Short mmCIF file of C-alpha atoms and ligand atoms in Angstrom, two decimals:
data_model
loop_
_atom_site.label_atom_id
_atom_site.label_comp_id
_atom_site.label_asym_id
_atom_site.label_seq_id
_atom_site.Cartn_x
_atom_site.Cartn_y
_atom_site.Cartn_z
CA UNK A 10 0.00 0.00 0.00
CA UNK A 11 1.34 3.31 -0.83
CA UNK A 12 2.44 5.04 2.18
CA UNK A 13 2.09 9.20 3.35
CA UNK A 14 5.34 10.16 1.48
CA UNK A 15 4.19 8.99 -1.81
CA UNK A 16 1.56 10.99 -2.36
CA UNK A 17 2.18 13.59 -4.83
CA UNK A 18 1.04 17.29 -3.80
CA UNK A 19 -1.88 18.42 -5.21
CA UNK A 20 -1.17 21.11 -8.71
CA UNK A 21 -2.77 24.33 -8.53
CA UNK A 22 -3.60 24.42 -12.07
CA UNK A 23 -4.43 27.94 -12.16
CA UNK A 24 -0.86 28.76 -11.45
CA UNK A 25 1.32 29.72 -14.67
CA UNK A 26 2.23 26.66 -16.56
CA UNK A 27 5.38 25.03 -15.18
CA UNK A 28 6.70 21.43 -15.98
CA UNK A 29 4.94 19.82 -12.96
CA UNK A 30 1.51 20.40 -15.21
CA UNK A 31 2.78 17.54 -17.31
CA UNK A 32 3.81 13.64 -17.50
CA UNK A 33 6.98 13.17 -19.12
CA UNK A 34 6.58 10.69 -21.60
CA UNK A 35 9.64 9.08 -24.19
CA UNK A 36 12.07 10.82 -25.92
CA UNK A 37 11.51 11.86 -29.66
CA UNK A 38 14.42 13.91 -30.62
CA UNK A 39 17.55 15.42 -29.40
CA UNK A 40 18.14 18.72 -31.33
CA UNK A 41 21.07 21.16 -31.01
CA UNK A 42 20.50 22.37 -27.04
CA UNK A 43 18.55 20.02 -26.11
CA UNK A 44 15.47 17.41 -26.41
CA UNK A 45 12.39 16.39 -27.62
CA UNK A 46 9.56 14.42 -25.67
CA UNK A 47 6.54 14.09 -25.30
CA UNK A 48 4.24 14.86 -22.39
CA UNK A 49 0.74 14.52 -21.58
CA UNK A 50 -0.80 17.75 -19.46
CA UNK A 51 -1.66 16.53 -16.12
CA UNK A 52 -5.30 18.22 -16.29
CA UNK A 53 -6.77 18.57 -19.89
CA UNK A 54 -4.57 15.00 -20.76
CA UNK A 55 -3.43 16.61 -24.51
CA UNK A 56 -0.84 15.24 -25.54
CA UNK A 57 1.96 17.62 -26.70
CA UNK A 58 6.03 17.46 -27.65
CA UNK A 59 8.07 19.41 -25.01
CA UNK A 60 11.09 20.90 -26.48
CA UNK A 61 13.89 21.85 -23.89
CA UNK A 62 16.68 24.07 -23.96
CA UNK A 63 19.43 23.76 -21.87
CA UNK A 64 20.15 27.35 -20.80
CA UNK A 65 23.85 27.07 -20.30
CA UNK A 66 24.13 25.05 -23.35
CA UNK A 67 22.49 28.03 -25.09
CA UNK A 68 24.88 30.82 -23.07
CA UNK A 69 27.80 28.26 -24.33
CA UNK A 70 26.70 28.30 -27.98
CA UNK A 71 25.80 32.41 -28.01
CA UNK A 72 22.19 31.16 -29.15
CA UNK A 73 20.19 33.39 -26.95
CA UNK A 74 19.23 35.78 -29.42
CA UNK A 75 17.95 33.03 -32.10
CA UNK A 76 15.78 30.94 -28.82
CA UNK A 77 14.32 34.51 -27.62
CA UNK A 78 12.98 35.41 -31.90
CA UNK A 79 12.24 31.81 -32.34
CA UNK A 80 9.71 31.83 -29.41
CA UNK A 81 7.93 35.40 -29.98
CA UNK A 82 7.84 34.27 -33.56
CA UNK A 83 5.95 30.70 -32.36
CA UNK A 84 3.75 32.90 -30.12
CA UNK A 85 2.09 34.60 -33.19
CA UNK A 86 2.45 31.58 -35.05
CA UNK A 87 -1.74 29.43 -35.32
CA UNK A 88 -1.79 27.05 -38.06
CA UNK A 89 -2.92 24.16 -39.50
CA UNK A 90 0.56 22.59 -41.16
CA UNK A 91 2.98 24.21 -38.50
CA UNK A 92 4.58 22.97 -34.95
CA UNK A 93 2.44 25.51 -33.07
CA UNK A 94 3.66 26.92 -29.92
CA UNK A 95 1.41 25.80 -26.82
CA UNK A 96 2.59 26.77 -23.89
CA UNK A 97 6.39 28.05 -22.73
CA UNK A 98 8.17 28.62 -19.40
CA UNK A 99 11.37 27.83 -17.62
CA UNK A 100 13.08 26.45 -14.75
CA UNK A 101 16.40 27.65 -13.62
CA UNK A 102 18.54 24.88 -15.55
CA UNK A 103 16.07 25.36 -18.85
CA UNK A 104 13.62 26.53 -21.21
CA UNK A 105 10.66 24.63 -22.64
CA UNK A 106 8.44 25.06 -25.31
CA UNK A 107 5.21 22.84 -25.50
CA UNK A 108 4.60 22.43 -29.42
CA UNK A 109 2.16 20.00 -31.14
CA UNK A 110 3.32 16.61 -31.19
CA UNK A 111 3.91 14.84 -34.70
CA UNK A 112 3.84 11.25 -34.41
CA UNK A 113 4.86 10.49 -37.75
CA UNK A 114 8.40 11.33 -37.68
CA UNK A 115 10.46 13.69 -39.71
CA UNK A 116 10.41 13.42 -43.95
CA UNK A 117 14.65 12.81 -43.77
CA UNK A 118 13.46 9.72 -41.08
CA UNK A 119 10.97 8.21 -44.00
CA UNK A 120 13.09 9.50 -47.14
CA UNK A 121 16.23 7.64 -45.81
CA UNK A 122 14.22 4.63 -44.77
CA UNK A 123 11.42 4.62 -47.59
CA UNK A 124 13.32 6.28 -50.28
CA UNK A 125 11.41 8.43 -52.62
CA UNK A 126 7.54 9.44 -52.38
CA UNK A 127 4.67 9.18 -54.74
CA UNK A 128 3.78 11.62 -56.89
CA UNK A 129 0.15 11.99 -54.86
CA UNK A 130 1.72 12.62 -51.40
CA UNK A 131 4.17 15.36 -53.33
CA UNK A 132 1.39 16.37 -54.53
CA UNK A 133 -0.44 16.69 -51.04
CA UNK A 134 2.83 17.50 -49.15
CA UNK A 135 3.59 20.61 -51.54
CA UNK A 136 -0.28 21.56 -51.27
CA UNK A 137 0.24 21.71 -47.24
CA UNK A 138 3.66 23.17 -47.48
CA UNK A 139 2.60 25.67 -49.79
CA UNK A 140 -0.70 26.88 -47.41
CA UNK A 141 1.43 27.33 -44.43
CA UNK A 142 4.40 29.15 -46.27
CA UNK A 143 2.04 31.78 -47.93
CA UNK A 144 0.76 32.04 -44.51
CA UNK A 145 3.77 32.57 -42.63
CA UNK A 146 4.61 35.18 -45.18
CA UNK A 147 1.17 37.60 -45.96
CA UNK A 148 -0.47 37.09 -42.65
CA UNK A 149 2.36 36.47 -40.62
CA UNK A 150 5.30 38.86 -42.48
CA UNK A 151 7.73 35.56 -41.81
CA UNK A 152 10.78 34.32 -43.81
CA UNK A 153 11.45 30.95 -42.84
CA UNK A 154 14.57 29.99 -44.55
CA UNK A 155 15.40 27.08 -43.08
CA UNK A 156 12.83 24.52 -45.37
CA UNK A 157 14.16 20.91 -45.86
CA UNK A 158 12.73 17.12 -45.05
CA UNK A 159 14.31 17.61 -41.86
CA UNK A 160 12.05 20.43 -40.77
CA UNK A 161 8.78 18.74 -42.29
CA UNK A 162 7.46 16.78 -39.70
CA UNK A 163 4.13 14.21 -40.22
CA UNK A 164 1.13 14.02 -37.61
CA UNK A 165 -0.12 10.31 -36.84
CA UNK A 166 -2.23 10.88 -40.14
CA UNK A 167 0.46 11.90 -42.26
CA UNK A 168 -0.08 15.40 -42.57
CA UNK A 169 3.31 17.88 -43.39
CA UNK A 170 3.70 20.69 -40.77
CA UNK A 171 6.58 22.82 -40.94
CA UNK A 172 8.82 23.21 -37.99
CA UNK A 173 12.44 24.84 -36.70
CA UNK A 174 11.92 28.84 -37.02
CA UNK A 175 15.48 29.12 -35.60
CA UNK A 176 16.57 31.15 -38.23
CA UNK A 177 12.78 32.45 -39.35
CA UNK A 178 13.09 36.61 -39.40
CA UNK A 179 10.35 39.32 -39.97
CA UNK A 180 10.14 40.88 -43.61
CA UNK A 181 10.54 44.44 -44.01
CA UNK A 182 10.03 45.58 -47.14
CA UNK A 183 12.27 48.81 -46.85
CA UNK A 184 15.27 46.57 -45.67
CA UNK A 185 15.65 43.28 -47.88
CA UNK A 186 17.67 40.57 -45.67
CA UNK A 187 21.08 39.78 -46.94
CA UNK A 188 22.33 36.70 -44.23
CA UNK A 189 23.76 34.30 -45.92
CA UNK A 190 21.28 31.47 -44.04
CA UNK A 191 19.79 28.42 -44.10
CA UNK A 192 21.29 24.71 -45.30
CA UNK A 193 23.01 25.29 -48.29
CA UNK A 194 21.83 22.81 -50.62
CA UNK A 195 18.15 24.29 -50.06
CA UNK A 196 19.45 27.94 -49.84
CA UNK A 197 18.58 30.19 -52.86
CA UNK A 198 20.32 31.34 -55.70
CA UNK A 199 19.64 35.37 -54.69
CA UNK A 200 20.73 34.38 -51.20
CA UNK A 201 24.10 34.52 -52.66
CA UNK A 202 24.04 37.55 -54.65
CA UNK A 203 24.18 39.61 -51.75
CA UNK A 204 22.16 42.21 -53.43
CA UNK A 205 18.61 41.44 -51.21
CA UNK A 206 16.76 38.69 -50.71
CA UNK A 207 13.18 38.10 -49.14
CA UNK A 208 10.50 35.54 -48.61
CA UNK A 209 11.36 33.87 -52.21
CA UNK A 210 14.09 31.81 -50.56
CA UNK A 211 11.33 29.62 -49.32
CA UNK A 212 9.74 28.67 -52.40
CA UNK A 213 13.08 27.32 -54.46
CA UNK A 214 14.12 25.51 -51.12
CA UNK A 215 10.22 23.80 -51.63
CA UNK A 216 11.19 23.25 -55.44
CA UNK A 217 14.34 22.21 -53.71
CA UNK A 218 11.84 19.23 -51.45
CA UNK A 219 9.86 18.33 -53.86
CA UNK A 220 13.14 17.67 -56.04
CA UNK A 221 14.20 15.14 -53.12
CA UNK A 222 10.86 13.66 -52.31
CA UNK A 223 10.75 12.85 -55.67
CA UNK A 224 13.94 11.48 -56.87
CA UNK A 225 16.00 10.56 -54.08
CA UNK A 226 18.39 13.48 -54.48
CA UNK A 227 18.97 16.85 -54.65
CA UNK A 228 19.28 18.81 -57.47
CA UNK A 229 22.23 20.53 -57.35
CA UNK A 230 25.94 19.41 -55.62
CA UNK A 231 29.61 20.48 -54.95
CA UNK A 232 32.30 18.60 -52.91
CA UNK A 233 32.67 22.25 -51.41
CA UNK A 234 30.45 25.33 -49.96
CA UNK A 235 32.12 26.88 -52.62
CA UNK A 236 31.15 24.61 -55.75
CA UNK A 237 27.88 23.72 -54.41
CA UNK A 238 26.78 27.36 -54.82
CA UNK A 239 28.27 27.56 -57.77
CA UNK A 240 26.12 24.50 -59.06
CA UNK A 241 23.05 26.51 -57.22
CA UNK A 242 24.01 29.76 -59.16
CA UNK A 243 24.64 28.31 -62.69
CA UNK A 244 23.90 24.87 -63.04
CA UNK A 245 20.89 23.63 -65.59
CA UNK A 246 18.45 21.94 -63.73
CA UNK A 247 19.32 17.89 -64.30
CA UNK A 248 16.16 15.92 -64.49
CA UNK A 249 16.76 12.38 -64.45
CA UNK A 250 15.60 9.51 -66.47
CA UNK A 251 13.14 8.19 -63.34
CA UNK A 252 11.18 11.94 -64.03
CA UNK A 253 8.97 9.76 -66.56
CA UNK A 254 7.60 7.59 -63.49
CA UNK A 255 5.82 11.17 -62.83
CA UNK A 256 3.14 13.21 -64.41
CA UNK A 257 4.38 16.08 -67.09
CA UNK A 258 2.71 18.52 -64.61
CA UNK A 259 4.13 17.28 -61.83
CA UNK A 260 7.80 18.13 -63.47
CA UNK A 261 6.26 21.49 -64.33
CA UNK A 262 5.50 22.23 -61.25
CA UNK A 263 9.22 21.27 -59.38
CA UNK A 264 10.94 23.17 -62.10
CA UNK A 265 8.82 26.16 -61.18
CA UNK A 266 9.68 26.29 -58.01
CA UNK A 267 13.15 25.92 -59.01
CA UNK A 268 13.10 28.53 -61.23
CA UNK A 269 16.13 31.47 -60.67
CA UNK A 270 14.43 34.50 -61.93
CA UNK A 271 12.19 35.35 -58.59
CA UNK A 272 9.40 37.14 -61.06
CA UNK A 273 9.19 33.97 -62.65
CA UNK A 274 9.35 31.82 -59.63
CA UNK A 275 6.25 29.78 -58.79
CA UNK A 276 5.03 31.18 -55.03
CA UNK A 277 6.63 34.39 -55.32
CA UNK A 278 4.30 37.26 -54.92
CA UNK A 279 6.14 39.13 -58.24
CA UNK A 280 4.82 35.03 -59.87
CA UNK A 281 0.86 35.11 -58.75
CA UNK A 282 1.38 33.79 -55.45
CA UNK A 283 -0.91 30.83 -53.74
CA UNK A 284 -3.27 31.79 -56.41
CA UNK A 285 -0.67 31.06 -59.20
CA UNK A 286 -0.15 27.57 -57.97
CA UNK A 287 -3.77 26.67 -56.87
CA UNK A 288 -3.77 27.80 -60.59
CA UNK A 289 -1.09 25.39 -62.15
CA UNK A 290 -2.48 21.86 -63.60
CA UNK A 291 -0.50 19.82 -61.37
CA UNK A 292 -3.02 20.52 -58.66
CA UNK A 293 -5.85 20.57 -60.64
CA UNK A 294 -7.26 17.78 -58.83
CA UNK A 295 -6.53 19.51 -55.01
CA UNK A 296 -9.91 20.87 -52.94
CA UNK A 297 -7.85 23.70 -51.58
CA UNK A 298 -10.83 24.06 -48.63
CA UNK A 299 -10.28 20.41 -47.88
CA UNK A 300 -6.60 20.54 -47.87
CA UNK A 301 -6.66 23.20 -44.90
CA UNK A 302 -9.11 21.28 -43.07
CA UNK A 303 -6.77 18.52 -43.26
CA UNK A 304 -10.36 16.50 -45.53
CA UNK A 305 -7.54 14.90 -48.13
CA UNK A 306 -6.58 11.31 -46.45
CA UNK A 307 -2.25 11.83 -47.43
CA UNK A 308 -1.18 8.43 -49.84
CA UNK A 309 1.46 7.58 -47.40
CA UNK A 310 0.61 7.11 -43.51
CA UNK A 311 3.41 6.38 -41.30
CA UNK A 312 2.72 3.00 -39.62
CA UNK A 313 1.59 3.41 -36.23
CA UNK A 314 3.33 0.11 -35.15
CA UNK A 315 6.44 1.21 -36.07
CA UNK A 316 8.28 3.40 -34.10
CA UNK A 317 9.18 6.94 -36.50
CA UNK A 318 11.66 8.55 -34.55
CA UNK A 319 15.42 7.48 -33.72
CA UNK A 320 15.08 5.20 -30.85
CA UNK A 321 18.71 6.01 -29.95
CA UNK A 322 17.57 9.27 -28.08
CA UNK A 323 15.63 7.29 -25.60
CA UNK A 324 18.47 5.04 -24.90
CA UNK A 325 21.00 7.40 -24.86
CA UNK A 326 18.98 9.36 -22.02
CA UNK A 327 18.47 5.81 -20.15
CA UNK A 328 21.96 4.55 -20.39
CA UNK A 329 24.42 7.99 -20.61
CA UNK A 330 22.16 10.96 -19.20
CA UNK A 331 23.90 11.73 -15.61
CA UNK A 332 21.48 14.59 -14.98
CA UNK A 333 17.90 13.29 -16.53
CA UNK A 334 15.26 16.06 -16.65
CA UNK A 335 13.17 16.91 -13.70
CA UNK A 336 11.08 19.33 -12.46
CA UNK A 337 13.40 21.62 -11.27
CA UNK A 338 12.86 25.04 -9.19
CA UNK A 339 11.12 27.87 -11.00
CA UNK A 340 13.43 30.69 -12.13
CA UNK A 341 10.93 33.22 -10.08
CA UNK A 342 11.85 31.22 -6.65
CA UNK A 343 15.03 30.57 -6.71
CA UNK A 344 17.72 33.72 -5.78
CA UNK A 345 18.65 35.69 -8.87
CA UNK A 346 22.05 37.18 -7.26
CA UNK A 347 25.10 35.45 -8.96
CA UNK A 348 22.94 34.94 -11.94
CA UNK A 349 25.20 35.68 -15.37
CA UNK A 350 24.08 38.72 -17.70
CA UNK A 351 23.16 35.87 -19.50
CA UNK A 352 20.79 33.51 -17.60
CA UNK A 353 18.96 37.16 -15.92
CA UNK A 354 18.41 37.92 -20.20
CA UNK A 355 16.93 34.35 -20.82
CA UNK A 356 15.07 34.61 -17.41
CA UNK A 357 13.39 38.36 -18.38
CA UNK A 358 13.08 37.72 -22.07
CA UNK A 359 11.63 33.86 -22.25
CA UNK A 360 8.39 35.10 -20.42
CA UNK A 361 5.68 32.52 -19.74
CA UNK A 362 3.57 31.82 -22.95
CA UNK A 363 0.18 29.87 -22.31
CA UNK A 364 -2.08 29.45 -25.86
CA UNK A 365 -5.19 29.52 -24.05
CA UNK A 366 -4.24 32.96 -22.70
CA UNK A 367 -3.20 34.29 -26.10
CA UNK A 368 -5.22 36.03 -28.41
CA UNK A 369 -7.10 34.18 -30.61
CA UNK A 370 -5.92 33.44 -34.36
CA UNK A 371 -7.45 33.11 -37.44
CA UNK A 372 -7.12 29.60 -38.18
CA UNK A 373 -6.91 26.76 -34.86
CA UNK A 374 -6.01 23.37 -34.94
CA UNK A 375 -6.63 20.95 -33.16
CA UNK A 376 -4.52 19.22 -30.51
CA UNK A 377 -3.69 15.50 -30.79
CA UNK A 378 -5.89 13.37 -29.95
CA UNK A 379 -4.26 9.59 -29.62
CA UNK A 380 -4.74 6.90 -27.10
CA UNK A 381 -2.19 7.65 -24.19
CA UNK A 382 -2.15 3.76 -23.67
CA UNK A 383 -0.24 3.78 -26.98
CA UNK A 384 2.86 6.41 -26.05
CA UNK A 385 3.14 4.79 -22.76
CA UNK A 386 3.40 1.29 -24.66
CA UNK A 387 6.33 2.75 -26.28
CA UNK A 388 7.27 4.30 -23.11
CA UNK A 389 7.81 0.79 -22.05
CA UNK A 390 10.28 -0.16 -24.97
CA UNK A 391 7.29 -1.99 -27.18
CA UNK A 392 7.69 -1.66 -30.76
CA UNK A 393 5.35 1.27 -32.32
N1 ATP B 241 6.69 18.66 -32.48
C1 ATP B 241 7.40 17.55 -32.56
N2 ATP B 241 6.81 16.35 -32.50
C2 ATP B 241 7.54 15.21 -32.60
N3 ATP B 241 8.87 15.20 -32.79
C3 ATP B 241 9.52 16.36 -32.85
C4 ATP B 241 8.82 17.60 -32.74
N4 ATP B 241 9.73 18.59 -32.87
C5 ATP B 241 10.91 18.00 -33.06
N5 ATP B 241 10.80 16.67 -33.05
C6 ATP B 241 11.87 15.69 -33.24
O1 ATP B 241 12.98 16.10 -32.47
C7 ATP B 241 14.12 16.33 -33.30
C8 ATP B 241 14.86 17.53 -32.78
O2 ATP B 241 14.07 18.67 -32.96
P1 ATP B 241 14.57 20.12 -32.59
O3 ATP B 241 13.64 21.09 -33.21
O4 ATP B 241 14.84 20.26 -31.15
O5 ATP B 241 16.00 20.12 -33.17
P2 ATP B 241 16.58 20.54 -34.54
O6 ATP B 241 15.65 20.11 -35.63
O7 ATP B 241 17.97 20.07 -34.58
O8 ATP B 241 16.50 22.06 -34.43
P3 ATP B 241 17.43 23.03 -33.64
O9 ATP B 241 18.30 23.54 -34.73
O10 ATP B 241 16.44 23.98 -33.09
O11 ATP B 241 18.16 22.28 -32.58
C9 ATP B 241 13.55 16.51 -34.70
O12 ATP B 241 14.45 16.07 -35.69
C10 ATP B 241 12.30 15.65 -34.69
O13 ATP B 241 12.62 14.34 -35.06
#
């Protein structure tokens, strides 16, 4: 029988949101400070990925700056085929974000294992990408420039949302970016030109996907930085012999994505826009309505009895982690003398965030609904 000392104390759950509110589930990632689990809330029992940050980690790696945008940026951030932000606070050892969990893995997990895609996922993938980039960039005024398989992740269903706005910055019309950033192979031609870019990076890095979904590859290379931009820059577009597997349109549509001219460029504002590809034959078939209500059943559904993520995370943590995560003391009760410049910034600027608090946005999604009995069966080492 459990005795007294057991018992756990009671959560005041109208308290701000602190890592006590949820169950710590398995391990689903391990990113650059940090990783990825997921966690059930304690009350409302949604489950959710919780993304930590190990504060001196970040201090060590000067990443403050890019965790502090990355988080406002989530905050305004409500849709459909994106990791939204849920909920974000902090203890004194890290930071967590609360995002919407996707079961299904990353597309470099199912790419490496599965090799290329159909033609009808592309088809669906691009449709999803393409809602939430032209999103992030009329409502939202956001540059993502970070798109590649690795930062598409799939829901249990199969459904593309994007993820990673490390490196996501604001548009300002009067004062074109000029950062040489993002992953070079997906990175832009104007990118390198140094005269301006904007939110047209995004769309060749999608031409840049669909290239790789499609063929296994990507379409340009260089044993260096140096010649790989050089191939970006200059290099006719190869398509290779396996292109006839796919539709005419579907070719159409990469190439247009990968097109160097940005007025010519499909998804650029100067090139139509979302309208210009809900225009273009290879998604004549697509019920754009039924796309963003997530109606359109994707062609390839990861398999729920397989596990999608890297199992090595998990074991790592079990076998190597000397200081597992915990719920640790709350930033606000623990003495802030002897605190670095850095850790009193992090503590000031990463400000509790709770999505039920925030304003409301224009388009909501909802959060996953799964049976817990199946996370904790993985919990347990089963095979899922
Ligand atoms: N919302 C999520 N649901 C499920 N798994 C996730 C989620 N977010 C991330 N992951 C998994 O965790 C891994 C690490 O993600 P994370 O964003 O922390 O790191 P990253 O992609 O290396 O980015 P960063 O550059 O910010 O470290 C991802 O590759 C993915 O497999």
């Amino acid at each position: 029988m459990g005795g007294a000392c057991c018992k756990e104390e009671p959560i005041d759950f109208s308290q701000e949101v602190e890592l006590n509110h949820f169950n710590l589930l398995r391990v689903v990632g391990k990113g650059a400070f940090g990783k990825v689990r997921i966690v059930q809330h304690k009350q409302t029992k949604e489950i959710w990925a919780l993304k930590y940050i190990n504060k001196e980690q970040c201090i060590g790696m000067k990443a403050i700056d890019n965790i502090i945008q990355e988080r406002k940026m989530l905050e305004e951030i409500n849709h459909p085929f994106i990791c939204n932000l849920r909920y974000a606070f902090q203890d004194d050892e890290n930071l967590f974000m609360v995002i919407d969990l996707m079961l299904g893995g990353d597309m470099r997990f199912h790419l490496e294992r599965a090799g290329h895609f159909s033609e009808e996922a592309v088809k669906l993938y691009m449709a999803e990408c393409a809602l939430a980039l032209s999103y992030l960039h009329g409502e939202k005024k956001i540059v993502h420039r970070d798109l590649k398989p690795d930062n598409i992740l799939l829901d249990a269903g199969g459904h593309a949302h994007l993820t990673d706005f490390n490196i996501a910055v604001k548009i300002r019309p009067e004062r074109p970016l000029t950062a040489v950033a993002g992953s070079m192979a997906y990175m832009a031609p104007e990118i390198f030109k140094r005269a301006g870019y904007n939110e047209s990076v995004d769309w060749w890095s999608l031409g840049v996907v669909m290239y790789e979904l499609l063929f296994e590859k990507r379409p340009f290379h260089g044993k260096t930085n140096e010649l790989l931009q050089k191939s970006i820059m200059q290099d006719t577009l190869e398509i290779p012999p396996e292109a006839s597997k796919f539709s005419p349109e579907c070719i159409d549509c990469m190439k247009g994505f990968l097109t160097r001219d940005i007025m010519k460029r499909l998804g650029c504002k100067e090139a139509g826009g979302l309208d210009a590809i809900k225009r273009h034959p290879f998604f004549s078939s697509i019920d754009w309505d039924k796309v963003l209500k997530k109606e359109i059943n994707p062609a390839f559904v990861p398999d729920p009895n397989a596990c999608n993520f890297d199992a090595s995370h998990e074991l790592e943590e079990l076998l190597l982690e000397d200081n597992p995560l915990r719920a640790s003391v709350a930033p606000g009760g623990a003495p802030t003398d002897g605190l670095s410049k850095e850790m009193m910034e992090m503590e000031m600027k990463f400000t509790v965030f709770d999505f039920k608090n925030a304003k409301p946005m224009q388009t909501t999604t909802a959060p996953v609904e799964i049976a817990v009995s199946r996370v904790w069966e993985c919990e347990m080492g089963m095979k899922w």
